[in-house]
CSV table of C-alpha atoms in Angstrom, one decimal:
chain,number,residue,atom,x,y,z
A,14,UNK,CA,119.0,82.1,108.4
A,15,UNK,CA,117.4,78.7,108.1
A,16,UNK,CA,115.4,76.7,105.8
A,17,UNK,CA,113.7,78.9,103.3
A,18,UNK,CA,111.3,78.3,100.4
A,19,UNK,CA,108.6,79.8,98.4
A,20,UNK,CA,104.9,79.3,97.7
A,21,UNK,CA,101.8,80.9,96.1
A,22,UNK,CA,98.8,82.7,97.4
A,23,UNK,CA,95.3,81.5,98.4
A,24,UNK,CA,94.9,77.8,98.5
A,25,UNK,CA,98.3,77.2,96.9
A,26,UNK,CA,100.0,79.1,99.7
A,27,UNK,CA,98.2,77.1,102.4
A,28,UNK,CA,99.2,73.8,100.7
A,29,UNK,CA,102.8,75.0,100.1
A,30,UNK,CA,103.3,76.1,103.7
A,31,UNK,CA,101.8,72.9,105.0
A,32,UNK,CA,104.3,70.8,102.9
A,33,UNK,CA,107.2,73.3,102.8
A,34,UNK,CA,110.8,72.1,102.5
A,35,UNK,CA,114.1,74.0,101.9
A,36,UNK,CA,114.5,74.9,98.3
A,37,UNK,CA,117.6,73.7,96.6
A,38,UNK,CA,121.2,74.6,96.3
A,39,UNK,CA,121.6,78.0,97.7
A,40,UNK,CA,123.5,81.3,97.7
A,41,UNK,CA,123.0,82.5,101.3
A,42,UNK,CA,119.4,81.6,101.4
A,43,UNK,CA,118.4,82.6,97.9
A,44,UNK,CA,117.9,79.7,95.4
A,45,UNK,CA,120.6,79.2,92.8
A,46,UNK,CA,118.0,78.8,90.0
A,47,UNK,CA,114.3,78.1,90.2
A,48,UNK,CA,113.5,75.4,87.6
A,49,UNK,CA,115.3,72.3,86.2
A,50,UNK,CA,116.7,74.2,83.2
A,51,UNK,CA,118.1,77.1,85.3
A,52,UNK,CA,119.4,74.8,88.0
A,53,UNK,CA,121.2,72.7,85.3
A,54,UNK,CA,123.3,75.8,84.6
A,55,UNK,CA,124.0,76.8,88.2
A,56,UNK,CA,121.3,79.4,88.3
A,57,UNK,CA,121.7,81.1,84.8
A,58,UNK,CA,118.5,82.7,83.8
A,59,UNK,CA,118.5,86.5,83.4
A,60,UNK,CA,119.2,86.6,79.7
A,61,UNK,CA,118.1,83.1,78.7
A,62,UNK,CA,115.5,80.5,79.8
A,63,UNK,CA,113.3,77.7,78.4
A,64,UNK,CA,111.5,76.2,81.4
A,65,UNK,CA,108.0,77.0,82.6
A,66,UNK,CA,109.4,78.9,85.6
A,67,UNK,CA,112.0,80.8,83.7
A,68,UNK,CA,110.2,84.1,84.3
A,69,UNK,CA,111.0,83.8,88.0
A,70,UNK,CA,114.5,84.9,87.1
A,71,UNK,CA,113.5,87.7,84.7
A,72,UNK,CA,109.8,88.4,83.9
A,73,UNK,CA,110.8,89.8,80.5
A,74,UNK,CA,111.7,86.2,79.4
A,75,UNK,CA,108.0,85.4,79.1
A,76,UNK,CA,108.0,86.7,75.6
A,77,UNK,CA,110.6,84.1,74.6
A,78,UNK,CA,108.9,81.1,76.2
A,79,UNK,CA,105.8,80.7,74.0
A,80,UNK,CA,102.8,78.7,75.3
A,81,UNK,CA,103.8,76.2,77.9
A,82,UNK,CA,103.1,74.9,81.4
A,83,UNK,CA,104.9,72.5,83.7
A,84,UNK,CA,106.6,72.0,86.9
A,85,UNK,CA,109.5,70.4,88.7
A,86,UNK,CA,110.4,68.4,91.8
A,87,UNK,CA,113.8,68.8,93.4
A,88,UNK,CA,115.4,66.4,95.9
A,89,UNK,CA,117.6,68.7,98.0
A,90,UNK,CA,120.2,67.1,100.3
A,91,UNK,CA,122.1,69.6,102.5
A,92,UNK,CA,124.8,68.2,104.8
A,93,UNK,CA,125.7,70.6,107.6
A,94,UNK,CA,127.5,70.5,110.9
A,95,UNK,CA,129.2,72.7,113.5
A,96,UNK,CA,132.4,71.9,115.4
A,97,UNK,CA,133.1,73.6,118.8
A,98,UNK,CA,136.5,73.3,120.4
A,99,UNK,CA,138.6,74.8,123.2
A,100,UNK,CA,137.4,77.2,125.8
A,101,UNK,CA,137.8,77.5,129.6
A,102,UNK,CA,135.1,79.8,130.9
A,103,UNK,CA,132.2,78.1,132.8
A,104,UNK,CA,128.9,79.7,131.9
A,105,UNK,CA,130.3,81.3,128.8
A,106,UNK,CA,131.4,78.3,126.8
A,107,UNK,CA,129.4,76.2,124.4
A,108,UNK,CA,129.4,72.5,124.5
A,109,UNK,CA,132.5,71.1,122.7
A,110,UNK,CA,132.2,68.5,119.9
A,111,UNK,CA,130.8,68.1,116.4
A,112,UNK,CA,127.0,68.6,116.0
A,113,UNK,CA,125.4,67.2,112.9
A,114,UNK,CA,122.1,68.7,111.7
A,115,UNK,CA,119.7,65.9,111.0
A,116,UNK,CA,117.2,65.4,108.2
A,117,UNK,CA,119.1,65.5,104.9
A,118,UNK,CA,116.5,65.0,102.2
A,119,UNK,CA,113.8,67.4,101.2
A,120,UNK,CA,111.3,67.5,98.3
A,121,UNK,CA,110.7,70.9,96.7
A,122,UNK,CA,108.2,71.6,93.9
A,123,UNK,CA,107.9,74.4,91.4
A,124,UNK,CA,105.1,75.2,89.0
A,125,UNK,CA,104.6,77.7,86.1
A,126,UNK,CA,102.6,78.5,83.0
A,127,UNK,CA,103.2,81.0,80.2
A,128,UNK,CA,100.6,82.2,77.6
A,129,UNK,CA,101.2,84.3,74.5
A,130,UNK,CA,98.4,86.9,74.3
A,131,UNK,CA,99.8,88.0,70.9
A,132,UNK,CA,103.2,88.4,69.2
A,133,UNK,CA,104.0,91.3,71.5
A,134,UNK,CA,102.6,90.3,74.9
A,135,UNK,CA,102.9,87.3,77.2
A,136,UNK,CA,101.4,86.6,80.7
A,137,UNK,CA,102.2,83.9,83.2
A,138,UNK,CA,101.8,82.6,86.7
A,139,UNK,CA,104.5,81.1,88.9
A,140,UNK,CA,105.0,79.2,92.1
A,141,UNK,CA,108.7,78.8,93.2
A,142,UNK,CA,111.1,78.6,96.1
A,143,UNK,CA,113.7,81.2,97.1
A,144,UNK,CA,116.3,78.9,98.5
A,145,UNK,CA,117.2,77.9,101.9
A,146,UNK,CA,118.3,75.6,104.7
A,147,UNK,CA,117.2,74.5,108.1
A,148,UNK,CA,119.1,73.3,111.1
A,149,UNK,CA,118.0,70.7,113.6
A,150,UNK,CA,120.6,69.6,116.2
A,151,UNK,CA,119.3,66.9,118.6
A,152,UNK,CA,122.0,67.9,121.1
A,153,UNK,CA,122.0,71.5,122.2
A,154,UNK,CA,125.4,73.2,122.1
A,155,UNK,CA,124.1,75.9,124.6
A,156,UNK,CA,124.4,73.3,127.3
A,157,UNK,CA,128.1,73.8,128.0
A,158,UNK,CA,130.7,71.5,129.4
A,159,UNK,CA,129.3,70.8,132.8
A,160,UNK,CA,127.6,74.2,132.9
A,161,UNK,CA,124.8,75.9,131.0
A,162,UNK,CA,125.6,78.9,128.7
A,163,UNK,CA,124.8,82.2,130.3
A,164,UNK,CA,123.7,80.6,133.6
A,165,UNK,CA,120.3,79.9,132.0
A,166,UNK,CA,118.0,77.1,132.9
A,167,UNK,CA,119.0,74.1,130.8
A,168,UNK,CA,117.8,74.7,127.2
A,169,UNK,CA,115.6,72.0,125.9
A,170,UNK,CA,116.7,69.8,123.0
A,171,UNK,CA,116.7,70.2,120.1
A,172,UNK,CA,118.5,73.3,118.9
A,173,UNK,CA,117.8,74.8,115.5
A,174,UNK,CA,115.9,77.1,113.2
A,175,UNK,CA,113.3,76.6,110.5
A,176,UNK,CA,112.3,79.5,108.3
A,177,UNK,CA,110.3,78.8,105.1
A,178,UNK,CA,109.2,81.3,102.4
A,179,UNK,CA,106.9,80.8,99.4
A,180,UNK,CA,106.4,83.2,96.5
A,181,UNK,CA,103.7,83.4,93.9
A,182,UNK,CA,104.0,85.9,91.0
A,183,UNK,CA,102.0,86.8,88.0
A,184,UNK,CA,104.2,88.2,85.2
A,185,UNK,CA,103.6,90.3,82.1
A,186,UNK,CA,106.1,90.7,79.3
A,187,UNK,CA,105.7,93.1,76.4
A,188,UNK,CA,107.8,94.0,73.4
A,189,UNK,CA,108.1,97.8,73.7
A,190,UNK,CA,110.3,98.4,70.7
A,191,UNK,CA,112.4,96.4,68.3
A,192,UNK,CA,114.6,94.1,70.3
A,193,UNK,CA,113.6,95.4,73.8
A,194,UNK,CA,111.2,93.5,76.1
A,195,UNK,CA,110.0,94.7,79.5
A,196,UNK,CA,108.6,92.5,82.2
A,197,UNK,CA,106.8,93.1,85.4
A,198,UNK,CA,105.9,90.6,88.1
A,199,UNK,CA,104.0,91.5,91.3
A,200,UNK,CA,105.0,89.0,94.1
A,201,UNK,CA,102.9,87.6,96.9
A,202,UNK,CA,104.9,86.0,99.7
A,203,UNK,CA,104.2,83.8,102.7
A,204,UNK,CA,106.6,82.7,105.3
A,205,UNK,CA,106.7,80.8,108.6
A,206,UNK,CA,109.3,80.4,111.3
A,207,UNK,CA,110.0,78.0,114.2
A,208,UNK,CA,113.0,78.5,116.5
A,209,UNK,CA,114.1,76.0,119.2
A,210,UNK,CA,116.5,75.7,122.1
A,211,UNK,CA,117.3,79.4,122.6
A,212,UNK,CA,116.2,79.7,126.3
A,213,UNK,CA,119.6,81.1,127.2
A,214,UNK,CA,118.5,84.3,125.6
A,215,UNK,CA,115.1,84.6,127.1
A,216,UNK,CA,116.0,86.5,130.2
A,217,UNK,CA,116.6,83.5,132.4
A,218,UNK,CA,116.3,83.8,136.2
A,219,UNK,CA,119.5,85.4,137.6
A,220,UNK,CA,120.8,86.1,134.1
A,221,UNK,CA,121.4,89.5,132.4
A,222,UNK,CA,118.6,91.0,130.4
A,223,UNK,CA,119.0,90.0,126.7
A,224,UNK,CA,115.6,90.5,125.0
A,225,UNK,CA,113.0,93.2,124.7
A,226,UNK,CA,110.2,90.6,125.0
A,227,UNK,CA,110.6,87.7,127.4
A,228,UNK,CA,108.7,84.6,126.3
A,229,UNK,CA,108.9,85.6,122.6
A,230,UNK,CA,112.4,84.2,121.8
A,231,UNK,CA,112.1,80.4,121.4
A,232,UNK,CA,110.0,77.3,121.4
A,233,UNK,CA,106.7,79.0,120.4
A,234,UNK,CA,105.9,76.8,117.5
A,235,UNK,CA,105.4,78.1,114.0
A,236,UNK,CA,104.5,81.7,113.3
A,237,UNK,CA,103.3,83.1,110.0
A,238,UNK,CA,103.6,86.3,108.1
A,239,UNK,CA,102.6,87.6,104.6
A,240,UNK,CA,103.7,90.3,102.3
A,241,UNK,CA,104.6,91.4,98.8
A,242,UNK,CA,107.0,93.1,96.4
A,243,UNK,CA,107.7,93.0,92.7
A,244,UNK,CA,110.3,92.0,90.2
A,245,UNK,CA,111.0,94.0,87.0
A,246,UNK,CA,113.2,93.0,84.1
A,247,UNK,CA,114.3,93.8,80.6
A,248,UNK,CA,115.9,91.9,77.7
A,249,UNK,CA,117.6,93.4,74.7
A,250,UNK,CA,118.5,91.6,71.5
A,251,UNK,CA,120.6,94.0,69.5
A,252,UNK,CA,121.6,91.2,67.0
A,253,UNK,CA,120.5,87.6,66.6
A,254,UNK,CA,123.5,86.2,68.3
A,255,UNK,CA,123.4,88.3,71.5
A,256,UNK,CA,120.9,88.8,74.3
A,257,UNK,CA,121.4,91.2,77.3
A,258,UNK,CA,119.2,90.9,80.4
A,259,UNK,CA,118.7,92.8,83.7
A,260,UNK,CA,116.3,91.9,86.5
A,261,UNK,CA,115.7,93.7,89.8
A,262,UNK,CA,113.6,92.4,92.7
A,263,UNK,CA,112.4,94.9,95.2
A,264,UNK,CA,112.5,94.4,98.9
A,265,UNK,CA,109.6,92.1,99.8
A,266,UNK,CA,107.9,93.7,102.8
A,267,UNK,CA,106.6,91.1,105.2
A,268,UNK,CA,104.5,91.2,108.3
A,269,UNK,CA,106.3,90.6,111.6
A,270,UNK,CA,106.7,87.4,113.5
A,271,UNK,CA,104.9,88.3,116.6
A,272,UNK,CA,105.7,85.0,118.4
A,273,UNK,CA,109.4,85.8,117.9
A,274,UNK,CA,109.4,89.6,118.5
A,275,UNK,CA,111.9,89.0,121.2
A,276,UNK,CA,114.4,87.4,118.9
A,277,UNK,CA,114.5,89.0,115.5
A,278,UNK,CA,115.4,92.7,115.1
A,279,UNK,CA,112.6,95.3,114.6
A,280,UNK,CA,110.3,93.3,117.0
A,281,UNK,CA,110.1,90.3,114.7
A,282,UNK,CA,110.9,91.8,111.3
A,283,UNK,CA,112.1,89.5,108.6
A,284,UNK,CA,111.7,91.1,105.1
A,285,UNK,CA,113.2,89.5,102.0
A,286,UNK,CA,116.2,91.5,100.7
A,287,UNK,CA,116.3,93.1,97.3
A,288,UNK,CA,118.5,91.7,94.5
A,289,UNK,CA,119.9,92.8,91.2
A,290,UNK,CA,121.0,90.5,88.3
A,291,UNK,CA,122.6,91.4,85.0
A,292,UNK,CA,124.0,89.1,82.3
A,293,UNK,CA,124.3,88.2,78.6
A,294,UNK,CA,124.0,85.2,76.3
A,295,UNK,CA,125.9,84.8,73.1
A,296,UNK,CA,125.2,82.2,70.3
A,297,UNK,CA,128.5,81.6,68.4
A,298,UNK,CA,126.8,79.1,66.1
A,299,UNK,CA,123.5,77.4,65.7
A,300,UNK,CA,122.5,75.2,68.7
A,301,UNK,CA,125.1,76.6,71.2
A,302,UNK,CA,124.4,79.3,73.8
A,303,UNK,CA,127.0,80.6,76.3
A,304,UNK,CA,125.8,82.7,79.2
A,305,UNK,CA,127.3,84.6,82.1
A,306,UNK,CA,125.8,86.8,84.8
A,307,UNK,CA,126.3,88.6,88.0
A,308,UNK,CA,123.8,88.8,90.9
A,309,UNK,CA,124.0,90.9,94.0
A,310,UNK,CA,121.8,90.2,97.0
A,311,UNK,CA,121.5,93.0,99.5
A,312,UNK,CA,121.3,91.1,102.8
A,313,UNK,CA,122.6,94.2,104.6
A,314,UNK,CA,119.3,96.0,104.1
A,315,UNK,CA,117.5,93.5,106.5
A,316,UNK,CA,118.4,94.2,110.1
A,317,UNK,CA,117.4,90.8,111.5
A,318,UNK,CA,119.8,89.2,109.0
A,319,UNK,CA,122.6,91.9,108.9
A,320,UNK,CA,122.9,93.2,112.5
A,321,UNK,CA,126.1,92.4,114.3
A,322,UNK,CA,125.7,89.2,116.3
A,323,UNK,CA,128.5,89.8,118.8
A,324,UNK,CA,128.2,90.6,122.5
A,325,UNK,CA,127.4,94.3,123.0
A,326,UNK,CA,124.8,94.5,120.3
A,327,UNK,CA,121.3,95.8,121.3
A,328,UNK,CA,118.7,93.7,123.1
A,329,UNK,CA,117.3,90.9,121.0
A,330,UNK,CA,114.1,92.2,119.3
A,331,UNK,CA,115.2,95.8,119.2
A,332,UNK,CA,116.0,97.7,116.0
A,333,UNK,CA,119.7,97.3,116.7
A,334,UNK,CA,119.4,93.8,118.3
A,335,UNK,CA,121.9,91.1,117.6
A,336,UNK,CA,121.4,89.4,114.2
A,337,UNK,CA,123.4,87.0,112.0
A,338,UNK,CA,125.9,89.5,110.6
A,339,UNK,CA,125.2,88.6,107.0
A,340,UNK,CA,126.7,90.9,104.4
A,341,UNK,CA,125.8,91.7,100.8
A,342,UNK,CA,126.6,88.7,98.5
A,343,UNK,CA,127.9,88.7,94.9
A,344,UNK,CA,127.2,85.6,92.7
A,345,UNK,CA,129.1,85.0,89.4
A,346,UNK,CA,127.6,82.4,87.0
A,347,UNK,CA,128.8,80.8,83.8
A,348,UNK,CA,126.6,78.4,81.8
A,349,UNK,CA,126.1,76.7,78.5
A,350,UNK,CA,123.3,75.1,76.6
A,351,UNK,CA,123.9,72.9,73.5
A,352,UNK,CA,121.3,71.4,71.2
A,353,UNK,CA,123.1,68.1,70.7
A,354,UNK,CA,120.3,66.5,68.7
A,355,UNK,CA,116.9,67.6,67.4
A,356,UNK,CA,115.3,66.2,70.6
A,357,UNK,CA,118.1,66.4,73.1
A,358,UNK,CA,119.5,69.5,74.8
A,359,UNK,CA,122.5,69.4,77.2
A,360,UNK,CA,123.4,72.0,79.9
A,361,UNK,CA,126.2,72.7,82.3
A,362,UNK,CA,127.1,75.5,84.6
A,363,UNK,CA,129.3,76.8,87.4
A,364,UNK,CA,128.7,79.6,90.0
A,365,UNK,CA,130.8,81.2,92.7
A,366,UNK,CA,129.5,83.4,95.5
A,367,UNK,CA,131.3,85.6,98.0
A,368,UNK,CA,131.2,84.4,101.7
A,369,UNK,CA,128.0,85.2,103.6
A,370,UNK,CA,129.5,86.6,106.8
A,371,UNK,CA,132.7,87.3,108.7
A,372,UNK,CA,134.6,85.0,111.0
A,373,UNK,CA,133.5,87.3,113.9
A,374,UNK,CA,129.9,86.2,113.5
A,375,UNK,CA,130.1,82.5,114.2
A,376,UNK,CA,127.9,82.3,117.3
A,377,UNK,CA,124.4,82.9,115.9
A,378,UNK,CA,125.3,81.3,112.6
A,379,UNK,CA,125.4,77.9,114.2
A,380,UNK,CA,121.7,78.2,113.3
A,381,UNK,CA,122.5,79.1,109.7
A,382,UNK,CA,125.9,77.7,108.4
A,383,UNK,CA,125.4,79.0,104.8
A,384,UNK,CA,129.1,78.3,103.9
A,385,UNK,CA,129.1,76.9,100.3
A,386,UNK,CA,130.7,79.1,97.6
A,387,UNK,CA,131.3,76.9,94.6
A,388,UNK,CA,128.4,75.2,92.7
A,389,UNK,CA,128.8,72.8,89.7
A,390,UNK,CA,125.8,71.8,87.7
A,391,UNK,CA,124.8,69.7,84.7
A,392,UNK,CA,121.6,68.3,83.1
A,393,UNK,CA,119.6,68.1,79.9
A,394,UNK,CA,116.1,67.9,78.3
A,395,UNK,CA,114.6,65.3,76.1
A,396,UNK,CA,111.6,65.9,73.8
A,397,UNK,CA,109.3,62.9,74.2
A,398,UNK,CA,106.9,64.3,71.6
A,399,UNK,CA,106.7,67.7,69.9
A,400,UNK,CA,104.5,68.8,72.8
A,401,UNK,CA,106.0,67.0,75.9
A,402,UNK,CA,109.5,67.1,77.2
A,403,UNK,CA,111.3,66.0,80.4
A,404,UNK,CA,114.3,67.7,82.0
A,405,UNK,CA,116.9,66.4,84.5
A,406,UNK,CA,119.4,68.4,86.5
A,407,UNK,CA,122.0,67.9,89.2
A,408,UNK,CA,123.9,70.4,91.3
A,409,UNK,CA,126.7,69.9,93.8
A,410,UNK,CA,127.7,72.7,96.2
A,411,UNK,CA,131.2,71.9,97.3
A,412,UNK,CA,132.0,71.6,101.0
A,413,UNK,CA,133.2,74.8,102.6
A,414,UNK,CA,134.0,75.7,106.2
A,415,UNK,CA,134.3,79.0,108.1
A,416,UNK,CA,135.9,79.2,111.5
A,417,UNK,CA,136.2,81.9,114.1
A,418,UNK,CA,136.3,82.6,117.8
A,419,UNK,CA,133.3,82.2,120.0
A,420,UNK,CA,132.2,85.7,120.9
A,421,UNK,CA,132.0,85.1,124.7
A,422,UNK,CA,135.3,83.3,125.0
A,423,UNK,CA,138.1,83.9,122.5
A,424,UNK,CA,139.8,80.7,123.6
A,425,UNK,CA,136.8,78.7,122.1
A,426,UNK,CA,136.4,78.3,118.3
A,427,UNK,CA,133.4,77.5,116.2
A,428,UNK,CA,133.6,76.0,112.8
A,429,UNK,CA,130.6,76.0,110.4
A,430,UNK,CA,130.6,73.6,107.5
A,431,UNK,CA,128.1,72.6,104.7
A,432,UNK,CA,127.9,70.9,101.4
A,433,UNK,CA,124.8,70.3,99.3
A,434,UNK,CA,123.5,68.0,96.6
A,435,UNK,CA,120.4,68.5,94.5
A,436,UNK,CA,118.7,66.4,91.8
A,437,UNK,CA,115.7,67.9,89.9
A,438,UNK,CA,113.3,66.5,87.4
A,439,UNK,CA,110.9,68.7,85.4
A,440,UNK,CA,108.1,68.1,82.9
A,441,UNK,CA,106.6,70.6,80.5
A,442,UNK,CA,103.9,70.8,77.9
A,443,UNK,CA,103.9,73.1,74.9
A,444,UNK,CA,101.1,74.1,72.7
C-alpha cells in the first residue's frame, strides 16, 4: 500500500519508528533484499549470503556466516506519478492531469550480528526493513474538474498514504545432520500508518454511506500496531559445489489500526502476508557462485490488501470492504558472486516479478502505484583488513506503468507509473 519498512523491538523499535523511511527497491511492498550483499544481487539470499543481515532471507544461513556484525545504509529514490485523463461525469470524475508524488530520497538502515556458539550452532539478532513506498500528492485528485468526487466536502490537501513496518528477529541455526541446517527466527513487528485526503469516503453530508466508522477513514495522524510471526528455513549441501535453500515466513499477525478502522478491511486490519522462497547456488569453479531463486508473496491472504477496490464492494472497514485488489506475486531472481581478487568480491543480479494488481483496480492504487517489475543490480565488497570490509550496491527498478478505467466513470482512465533507484553502503566486522 504505501511506504513500508521494518524495525526492532524495545528501544530500537521506538527509534526506528521515529526515523522510519521506505525500505529499498521493492516487489509489491516487500524488500528485494535486506542488506548490501543481497541487494547487489537483486534480492538473492535463500541459498547463499555473506552479510550480517543475510539470515533475514533464510535463518539457516547463520551457520555459514561465522562471527560477524555490521549494518548498512540505503539511499532509496522512488519516482512515482499518476496520470488521469478523460471523463465526463460531474461528481464521479477525478481531477485530470499528472500528479507527482513528492519526496524522492529516503535513508534506510539495517543492522545485524551473528555468533557461532560452536561448530553446529549459530545465533543472531537482526533489524531490517521489509520494503515499501509512500505517496504524497500536494494536489488532491479527488477534487474533480470543477466538482468534488462523490459530492463530498472538498478534501484537504495533500492526498496520500504512509505505512511503515519494522521487524526485529532473533535467529538460531543448527546443523541437524550432515549437510542439512535448520533455522528458526521469531519475528517482532511494529508498524504505523497515516492516511490523508480521503474525506470523500468518510460519509460526507448528503453522500452515500461508504464506511462502517465515520471519522476513522482519514487525516487522523499516525496510528501504531504491533505483532509477531516467525521465519523458518533450511539449507542442504549435498556436494561441495551445490547448496539448496528454502525459507518460509508465516503470516505476521498485527494489532489493528483503530484510528483507521473505517478504512482498512476487518476494522483496521493490516497483517503482513506470508511468503515462501526456494532456490539454489552452484559453484562451477573456485571463486564463482551462480544462484537462482523463486519467491511467492501471498498478498491475497490479507483482506485490506487483496479485497476488490471497485464500486459495489462492502463498506470500508468491513470484512469485505474495498481494498487495493493486490494479488499473489511471484518473483524470479538470478545472481552471481565472483571473488575477483583475494580482497575484492563482485556481484550482479536481475529479478522479475509478476504485476501486483489488475487494470480494474486503478482507483485506490493511486495511493500505492507498485508497478515496477524488472530490477537490475550490481555491487561489490572490499576487505580493508582481514577483519573489516566495506560493501557497495546499486539497484535500478525500471519504469513501468499500468493503466485502466476509473471505476466510477469508464470514460476516464488512470495510469500508475513508478521507477526506483537505490544505493547502499554496508560495513561489517569479522572476528
